[in-house]
mmCIF file of C-alpha atoms in Angstrom:
data_model
loop_
_atom_site.group_PDB
_atom_site.id
_atom_site.type_symbol
_atom_site.label_atom_id
_atom_site.label_comp_id
_atom_site.label_asym_id
_atom_site.label_seq_id
_atom_site.Cartn_x
_atom_site.Cartn_y
_atom_site.Cartn_z
ATOM 1 C CA MET A 1 37.896 126.147 158.520
ATOM 2 C CA GLU A 2 35.474 128.540 159.951
ATOM 3 C CA ASP A 3 35.336 128.990 163.803
ATOM 4 C CA LEU A 4 38.746 126.906 164.487
ATOM 5 C CA VAL A 5 41.741 128.622 165.974
ATOM 6 C CA ILE A 6 45.346 127.182 166.282
ATOM 7 C CA GLU A 7 47.430 129.138 168.928
ATOM 8 C CA LEU A 8 50.658 128.344 170.607
ATOM 9 C CA TYR A 9 50.060 126.739 173.691
ATOM 10 C CA ASN A 10 49.410 129.089 176.953
ATOM 11 C CA PRO A 11 49.928 127.072 180.361
ATOM 12 C CA GLU A 12 47.559 129.644 182.500
ATOM 13 C CA ARG A 13 44.918 129.181 179.584
ATOM 14 C CA ASP A 14 45.264 125.621 178.449
ATOM 15 C CA ARG A 15 46.889 123.255 180.773
ATOM 16 C CA ASN A 16 43.545 122.333 183.000
ATOM 17 C CA LEU A 17 41.446 122.229 179.801
ATOM 18 C CA ILE A 18 43.909 119.811 178.071
ATOM 19 C CA LYS A 19 44.621 117.668 181.320
ATOM 20 C CA THR A 20 40.535 117.527 181.557
ATOM 21 C CA MET A 21 40.483 116.645 177.528
ATOM 22 C CA LEU A 22 43.011 113.768 178.287
ATOM 23 C CA TYR A 23 41.618 112.210 181.486
ATOM 24 C CA GLY A 24 41.517 108.351 181.286
ATOM 25 C CA ASN A 25 44.041 108.544 178.101
ATOM 26 C CA GLU A 26 46.964 107.602 179.796
ATOM 27 C CA GLN A 27 49.403 107.397 176.902
ATOM 28 C CA TYR A 28 48.583 110.825 175.088
ATOM 29 C CA ASP A 29 48.741 112.463 178.735
ATOM 30 C CA GLU A 30 52.231 111.170 179.313
ATOM 31 C CA ILE A 31 53.463 112.642 175.763
ATOM 32 C CA PHE A 32 51.532 115.991 176.807
ATOM 33 C CA ARG A 33 53.256 116.065 180.164
ATOM 34 C CA ALA A 34 56.465 115.365 178.880
ATOM 35 C CA ASN A 35 56.506 117.949 175.960
ATOM 36 C CA GLU A 36 55.029 120.438 178.585
ATOM 37 C CA GLY A 37 58.063 120.062 180.702
ATOM 38 C CA ASP A 38 60.644 120.233 178.439
ATOM 39 C CA PHE A 39 59.439 121.545 174.958
ATOM 40 C CA GLN A 40 56.484 123.709 175.900
ATOM 41 C CA GLY A 41 57.128 125.895 172.521
ATOM 42 C CA ASN A 42 56.394 123.194 170.324
ATOM 43 C CA ILE A 43 52.772 122.602 171.546
ATOM 44 C CA HIS A 44 49.576 124.150 169.193
ATOM 45 C CA VAL A 45 46.126 124.143 170.840
ATOM 46 C CA ALA A 46 43.123 123.844 168.565
ATOM 47 C CA ARG A 47 39.983 125.429 169.766
ATOM 48 C CA TYR A 48 36.750 125.327 167.906
ATOM 49 C CA LYS A 49 33.998 127.758 168.605
ATOM 50 C CA GLY A 50 36.025 128.739 171.843
ATOM 51 C CA VAL A 51 36.055 125.125 173.191
ATOM 52 C CA THR A 52 39.415 123.079 173.273
ATOM 53 C CA VAL A 53 39.334 120.255 171.134
ATOM 54 C CA GLY A 54 42.869 118.918 170.326
ATOM 55 C CA PHE A 55 46.483 119.916 170.379
ATOM 56 C CA LEU A 56 49.481 119.264 167.909
ATOM 57 C CA SER A 57 53.037 118.599 169.872
ATOM 58 C CA PHE A 58 56.506 118.047 168.930
ATOM 59 C CA GLY A 59 59.389 116.572 170.631
ATOM 60 C CA PRO A 60 62.763 118.279 170.043
ATOM 61 C CA PHE A 61 63.085 119.255 166.481
ATOM 62 C CA ARG A 62 66.497 116.910 165.295
ATOM 63 C CA ARG A 63 66.804 114.406 162.789
ATOM 64 C CA GLN A 64 64.043 112.341 163.810
ATOM 65 C CA THR A 65 61.071 114.495 165.614
ATOM 66 C CA VAL A 66 58.142 112.772 167.454
ATOM 67 C CA THR A 67 54.704 114.629 166.288
ATOM 68 C CA THR A 68 51.513 113.948 168.205
ATOM 69 C CA ILE A 69 48.167 115.111 167.195
ATOM 70 C CA PHE A 70 45.385 114.511 169.700
ATOM 71 C CA ILE A 71 41.471 115.144 168.669
ATOM 72 C CA ARG A 72 38.468 114.963 171.052
ATOM 73 C CA ASN A 73 36.594 111.879 169.947
ATOM 74 C CA GLU A 74 33.254 113.849 169.366
ATOM 75 C CA CYS A 75 35.376 116.199 167.298
ATOM 76 C CA ARG A 76 36.992 113.747 164.997
ATOM 77 C CA ARG A 77 35.718 113.754 161.312
ATOM 78 C CA MET A 78 35.348 117.599 161.273
ATOM 79 C CA GLY A 79 38.553 118.520 159.549
ATOM 80 C CA ILE A 80 40.389 119.484 162.566
ATOM 81 C CA GLY A 81 42.789 117.045 162.437
ATOM 82 C CA SER A 82 43.554 117.832 158.928
ATOM 83 C CA GLU A 83 44.198 121.623 160.052
ATOM 84 C CA LEU A 84 46.650 120.525 162.558
ATOM 85 C CA MET A 85 48.347 118.487 160.301
ATOM 86 C CA LYS A 86 48.617 120.997 158.061
ATOM 87 C CA ARG A 87 50.373 123.038 160.316
ATOM 88 C CA ALA A 88 52.586 120.085 161.272
ATOM 89 C CA ASN A 89 53.841 119.647 157.649
ATOM 90 C CA GLN A 90 54.292 123.707 157.460
ATOM 91 C CA LEU A 91 56.583 123.685 160.544
ATOM 92 C CA LEU A 92 58.475 120.426 159.726
ATOM 93 C CA SER A 93 58.890 121.054 155.908
ATOM 94 C CA LYS A 94 60.562 124.424 157.009
ATOM 95 C CA ASN A 95 63.053 122.960 159.564
ATOM 96 C CA GLU A 96 66.146 121.982 157.797
ATOM 97 C CA GLU A 97 67.068 119.696 160.589
ATOM 98 C CA VAL A 98 64.316 117.413 160.520
ATOM 99 C CA GLU A 99 64.682 114.231 158.248
ATOM 100 C CA ARG A 100 61.518 112.445 159.166
ATOM 101 C CA SER A 101 58.655 112.986 161.616
ATOM 102 C CA ILE A 102 57.297 109.680 163.742
ATOM 103 C CA GLY A 103 54.434 109.163 165.577
ATOM 104 C CA VAL A 104 51.995 106.432 167.270
ATOM 105 C CA SER A 105 48.728 105.327 166.646
ATOM 106 C CA MET A 106 47.132 102.438 169.158
ATOM 107 C CA ASP A 107 46.482 99.010 167.611
ATOM 108 C CA GLY A 108 42.562 98.918 166.798
ATOM 109 C CA ASP A 109 42.312 102.822 166.103
ATOM 110 C CA ARG A 110 41.316 102.294 162.591
ATOM 111 C CA SER A 111 40.055 106.002 161.955
ATOM 112 C CA SER A 112 43.707 107.142 163.007
ATOM 113 C CA LEU A 113 45.453 105.132 160.775
ATOM 114 C CA GLN A 114 43.155 105.867 157.874
ATOM 115 C CA PHE A 115 44.161 109.431 158.691
ATOM 116 C CA ILE A 116 47.755 108.955 159.243
ATOM 117 C CA TYR A 117 47.962 106.960 155.485
ATOM 118 C CA LYS A 118 45.959 109.913 153.885
ATOM 119 C CA ASN A 119 48.781 112.614 154.991
ATOM 120 C CA GLY A 120 51.685 110.434 153.976
ATOM 121 C CA TYR A 121 52.608 108.304 156.719
ATOM 122 C CA TYR A 122 53.373 104.411 156.564
ATOM 123 C CA ILE A 123 53.891 102.135 159.553
ATOM 124 C CA SER A 124 57.504 101.197 160.013
ATOM 125 C CA TYR A 125 57.127 99.112 163.190
ATOM 126 C CA SER A 126 54.841 97.894 165.772
ATOM 127 C CA SER A 127 55.807 97.792 169.738
ATOM 128 C CA TYR A 128 54.350 96.673 172.860
ATOM 129 C CA ILE A 129 54.173 98.606 176.252
ATOM 130 C CA MET A 130 55.250 96.503 178.814
ATOM 131 C CA GLU A 131 54.833 96.739 182.654
ATOM 132 C CA LEU A 132 56.079 95.443 185.659
ATOM 133 C CA GLU A 133 54.391 95.774 189.091
ATOM 134 C CA GLU A 134 56.039 93.209 191.209
ATOM 135 C CA GLU A 135 59.278 93.089 192.790
ATOM 136 C CA ILE A 136 62.092 91.003 191.137
ATOM 137 C CA PRO A 137 65.710 90.152 192.946
ATOM 138 C CA THR A 138 68.914 91.719 191.469
ATOM 139 C CA GLU A 139 70.522 88.733 189.960
ATOM 140 C CA SER A 140 74.105 89.630 189.467
ATOM 141 C CA GLN A 141 76.994 91.204 191.424
ATOM 142 C CA ALA A 142 78.176 92.530 187.925
ATOM 143 C CA PHE A 143 79.758 95.939 188.047
ATOM 144 C CA ILE A 144 77.519 98.356 186.920
ATOM 145 C CA ARG A 145 78.141 102.186 187.083
ATOM 146 C CA HIS A 146 76.903 105.492 185.581
ATOM 147 C CA TYR A 147 77.749 106.699 182.003
ATOM 148 C CA GLU A 148 81.109 108.445 181.814
ATOM 149 C CA GLU A 149 82.070 110.877 178.899
ATOM 150 C CA ASP A 150 84.580 108.774 177.535
ATOM 151 C CA ASP A 151 82.529 105.658 176.980
ATOM 152 C CA TYR A 152 80.568 107.501 174.298
ATOM 153 C CA ILE A 153 81.749 105.564 171.316
ATOM 154 C CA THR A 154 81.728 102.277 172.777
ATOM 155 C CA CYS A 155 78.075 103.122 174.148
ATOM 156 C CA HIS A 156 77.028 104.546 170.856
ATOM 157 C CA ASN A 157 78.286 101.418 168.859
ATOM 158 C CA ILE A 158 76.761 98.778 171.239
ATOM 159 C CA SER A 159 73.382 100.363 170.776
ATOM 160 C CA GLU A 160 73.555 101.169 167.260
ATOM 161 C CA LEU A 161 74.627 97.563 166.288
ATOM 162 C CA ALA A 162 72.439 95.815 168.557
ATOM 163 C CA PHE A 163 69.240 97.475 167.170
ATOM 164 C CA TYR A 164 70.717 97.346 163.790
ATOM 165 C CA LYS A 165 70.712 93.699 164.080
ATOM 166 C CA MET A 166 67.476 93.270 165.897
ATOM 167 C CA HIS A 167 65.996 95.041 163.072
ATOM 168 C CA GLU A 168 67.580 92.610 160.622
ATOM 169 C CA HIS A 169 66.317 89.680 162.563
ATOM 170 C CA ILE A 170 62.576 90.740 162.282
ATOM 171 C CA ASN A 171 62.841 92.324 158.719
ATOM 172 C CA MET A 172 62.163 95.517 159.629
ATOM 173 C CA LEU A 173 63.185 98.069 157.003
ATOM 174 C CA PRO A 174 65.058 100.341 156.377
ATOM 175 C CA SER A 175 67.510 99.275 158.930
ATOM 176 C CA TYR A 176 70.029 101.901 159.476
ATOM 177 C CA TYR A 177 73.460 102.412 161.536
ATOM 178 C CA TYR A 178 73.534 106.175 162.592
ATOM 179 C CA PRO A 179 77.615 107.083 162.831
ATOM 180 C CA PRO A 180 78.591 109.144 166.303
ATOM 181 C CA ASN A 181 78.341 112.690 166.437
ATOM 182 C CA GLU A 182 79.135 115.439 168.623
ATOM 183 C CA ARG A 183 75.533 116.546 169.350
ATOM 184 C CA GLU A 184 74.574 113.153 170.552
ATOM 185 C CA ARG A 185 78.016 112.933 172.759
ATOM 186 C CA GLN A 186 76.815 116.165 174.295
ATOM 187 C CA ARG A 187 73.294 114.805 174.949
ATOM 188 C CA PHE A 188 74.747 111.552 176.647
ATOM 189 C CA ALA A 189 76.892 113.584 178.846
ATOM 190 C CA GLU A 190 73.878 115.999 180.194
ATOM 191 C CA ASP A 191 72.014 112.703 180.833
ATOM 192 C CA ARG A 192 74.531 110.535 182.499
ATOM 193 C CA THR A 193 72.772 110.264 185.834
ATOM 194 C CA ASN A 194 70.106 108.260 183.861
ATOM 195 C CA ARG A 195 72.701 106.272 181.632
ATOM 196 C CA PHE A 196 74.315 103.032 182.984
ATOM 197 C CA VAL A 197 76.803 100.632 181.545
ATOM 198 C CA MET A 198 77.581 97.123 182.701
ATOM 199 C CA LEU A 199 81.191 95.895 182.619
ATOM 200 C CA VAL A 200 82.840 92.594 182.600
ATOM 201 C CA ASP A 201 86.577 92.338 182.489
ATOM 202 C CA ASP A 202 86.749 96.081 182.671
ATOM 203 C CA GLU A 203 84.796 96.086 179.130
ATOM 204 C CA ILE A 204 81.380 97.437 178.400
ATOM 205 C CA VAL A 205 78.779 94.579 177.598
ATOM 206 C CA ALA A 206 75.751 96.226 178.217
ATOM 207 C CA VAL A 207 74.107 99.893 177.860
ATOM 208 C CA GLY A 208 70.694 101.135 179.103
ATOM 209 C CA ILE A 209 68.954 104.135 180.083
ATOM 210 C CA ILE A 210 66.294 105.296 182.634
ATOM 211 C CA ASP A 211 63.743 107.580 181.855
ATOM 212 C CA GLY A 212 61.431 108.315 184.856
ATOM 213 C CA SER A 213 59.779 104.983 185.463
ATOM 214 C CA GLU A 214 60.724 103.683 181.991
ATOM 215 C CA LEU A 215 63.627 101.797 180.450
ATOM 216 C CA SER A 216 64.697 102.593 177.340
ATOM 217 C CA HIS A 217 67.374 101.487 174.673
ATOM 218 C CA VAL A 218 68.780 98.537 176.993
ATOM 219 C CA SER A 219 71.415 96.777 174.497
ATOM 220 C CA VAL A 220 73.870 93.933 175.075
ATOM 221 C CA ARG A 221 76.760 93.415 172.964
ATOM 222 C CA PRO A 222 75.736 91.551 169.887
ATOM 223 C CA ASP A 223 78.301 88.988 170.407
ATOM 224 C CA LEU A 224 77.600 88.292 174.101
ATOM 225 C CA GLN A 225 73.778 88.183 173.973
ATOM 226 C CA GLY A 226 72.267 84.929 175.280
ATOM 227 C CA CYS A 227 75.062 84.860 178.029
ATOM 228 C CA GLY A 228 73.010 86.325 180.979
ATOM 229 C CA TYR A 229 74.103 89.833 180.986
ATOM 230 C CA GLY A 230 71.037 91.221 179.813
ATOM 231 C CA ARG A 231 68.947 89.798 182.250
ATOM 232 C CA ALA A 232 71.440 90.934 185.137
ATOM 233 C CA PHE A 233 71.554 94.244 183.775
ATOM 234 C CA VAL A 234 67.587 94.892 183.520
ATOM 235 C CA SER A 235 67.230 93.482 186.942
ATOM 236 C CA PHE A 236 69.636 96.260 188.262
ATOM 237 C CA LEU A 237 67.898 99.099 186.043
ATOM 238 C CA VAL A 238 64.571 97.771 187.756
ATOM 239 C CA TYR A 239 66.023 97.947 191.085
ATOM 240 C CA GLU A 240 67.341 101.457 190.559
ATOM 241 C CA ILE A 241 63.893 102.855 189.205
ATOM 242 C CA ARG A 242 62.288 101.437 192.300
ATOM 243 C CA ARG A 243 64.926 103.003 194.264
ATOM 244 C CA ARG A 244 64.011 106.462 192.431
ATOM 245 C CA GLY A 245 60.118 106.070 194.122
ATOM 246 C CA ALA A 246 58.495 104.297 191.089
ATOM 247 C CA LYS A 247 55.844 101.824 191.685
ATOM 248 C CA SER A 248 55.768 100.401 188.530
ATOM 249 C CA VAL A 249 58.436 99.771 185.525
ATOM 250 C CA LYS A 250 57.530 100.193 181.955
ATOM 251 C CA LEU A 251 59.612 99.506 178.545
ATOM 252 C CA TRP A 252 58.657 99.362 174.954
ATOM 253 C CA VAL A 253 59.751 96.237 173.003
ATOM 254 C CA VAL A 254 59.278 95.924 169.206
ATOM 255 C CA LYS A 255 56.943 93.450 167.977
ATOM 256 C CA GLY A 256 58.874 90.061 166.858
ATOM 257 C CA ASN A 257 61.892 91.161 169.134
ATOM 258 C CA PRO A 258 63.487 88.052 171.141
ATOM 259 C CA ALA A 259 64.365 90.111 173.977
ATOM 260 C CA LYS A 260 60.250 90.062 174.892
ATOM 261 C CA LYS A 261 60.847 86.517 176.418
ATOM 262 C CA LEU A 262 63.436 87.986 178.786
ATOM 263 C CA TYR A 263 61.112 90.714 179.881
ATOM 264 C CA GLU A 264 58.455 88.084 180.353
ATOM 265 C CA SER A 265 60.258 85.854 182.336
ATOM 266 C CA LEU A 266 61.197 88.838 184.744
ATOM 267 C CA GLY A 267 57.356 89.421 185.313
ATOM 268 C CA PHE A 268 56.989 92.113 182.452
ATOM 269 C CA ARG A 269 53.313 92.092 181.297
ATOM 270 C CA GLU A 270 51.696 93.422 177.811
ATOM 271 C CA LYS A 271 49.695 96.686 178.368
ATOM 272 C CA SER A 272 49.086 97.564 174.615
ATOM 273 C CA LEU A 273 50.283 97.229 170.999
ATOM 274 C CA ASN A 274 51.142 100.344 169.068
ATOM 275 C CA HIS A 275 52.168 101.320 165.580
ATOM 276 C CA TRP A 276 55.071 103.714 164.779
ATOM 277 C CA VAL A 277 54.603 105.695 161.658
ATOM 278 C CA THR A 278 56.841 107.608 159.706
ATOM 279 C CA LYS A 279 56.978 110.426 157.198
ATOM 280 C CA TYR A 280 60.186 111.395 155.441
ATOM 281 C CA TYR A 281 60.756 115.264 154.590
ATOM 282 C CA ARG A 282 64.420 114.699 153.559
ATOM 283 C CA PRO A 283 66.631 112.099 152.673
ATOM 284 C CA ASP A 284 67.702 110.153 155.743
ATOM 285 C CA THR A 285 71.445 110.777 156.476
ATOM 286 C CA ARG A 286 72.325 107.581 158.262
ATOM 287 C CA LEU A 287 74.420 104.780 156.863
ATOM 288 C CA SER A 288 72.597 102.086 155.437
ATOM 289 C CA ARG A 289 75.161 99.394 157.099
ATOM 290 C CA PRO A 290 77.449 99.616 160.027
ATOM 291 C CA PRO A 291 81.288 99.863 159.310
ATOM 292 C CA SER A 292 82.520 96.599 158.197
ATOM 293 C CA HIS A 293 84.971 96.598 161.325
ATOM 294 C CA LEU A 294 81.938 96.407 163.826
ATOM 295 C CA LEU A 295 79.844 93.829 161.769
ATOM 296 C CA ASN A 296 83.293 91.710 162.318
#
């Protein structure tokens, strides 16, 4: 495409221009800031006739890589997105570590969904962004502490099994269990100050992560769900996020997940509905079912 240049991100040249381009688009602005902070070398900027018109960015290159393409509204349907997607396909197909690419499209953005379908992606699930602005009381004196390295196998299994069963409950396919691995263990240890576990009778019953002002991967042991542990744990995590200075708390919850009722009862409200899309580059290495001893 003539007059289109795609180059690696240069903060001095590109930062202010991209921030201006993203003004008022909170979701993409958050994605850009996160990738700029940790994965600056994974951002590619598109300039058409010398004007910054969009960008392509990736999260960390691993088994599942988050891919984001943003184009200014007035520059859509000019082929710019297709050129950025072509660049993404080149980079992802050459990276042997990447099995699949995932991205997100807001509900109602028909042109983006058509573009995604055309390029080999499909909707794997939809999820709500929910936000809590008011204060809520902590509801339990349960023992909650930071994650420790010896917790890895237990925490991994609780989270994987809880999400596997939730996916089965809402008929979300494919539903997989991913076995423990050393790279994940190291990542958990490096992020231990943001990871928490709840203990009952010295056994871990719930795990969760704080990412800035966001809750993620909150999981209760499946055989203990419905016993009030999730409510107490989420209340604690909300308190911890506010203690760190956040004015509001956000989380993602998959459409159809029964946990949405819990979050609503605590005061979380829907902000938007988003569709998560997937494209495979290599066969998926995850197990299709958890080991039988975990299911039993």
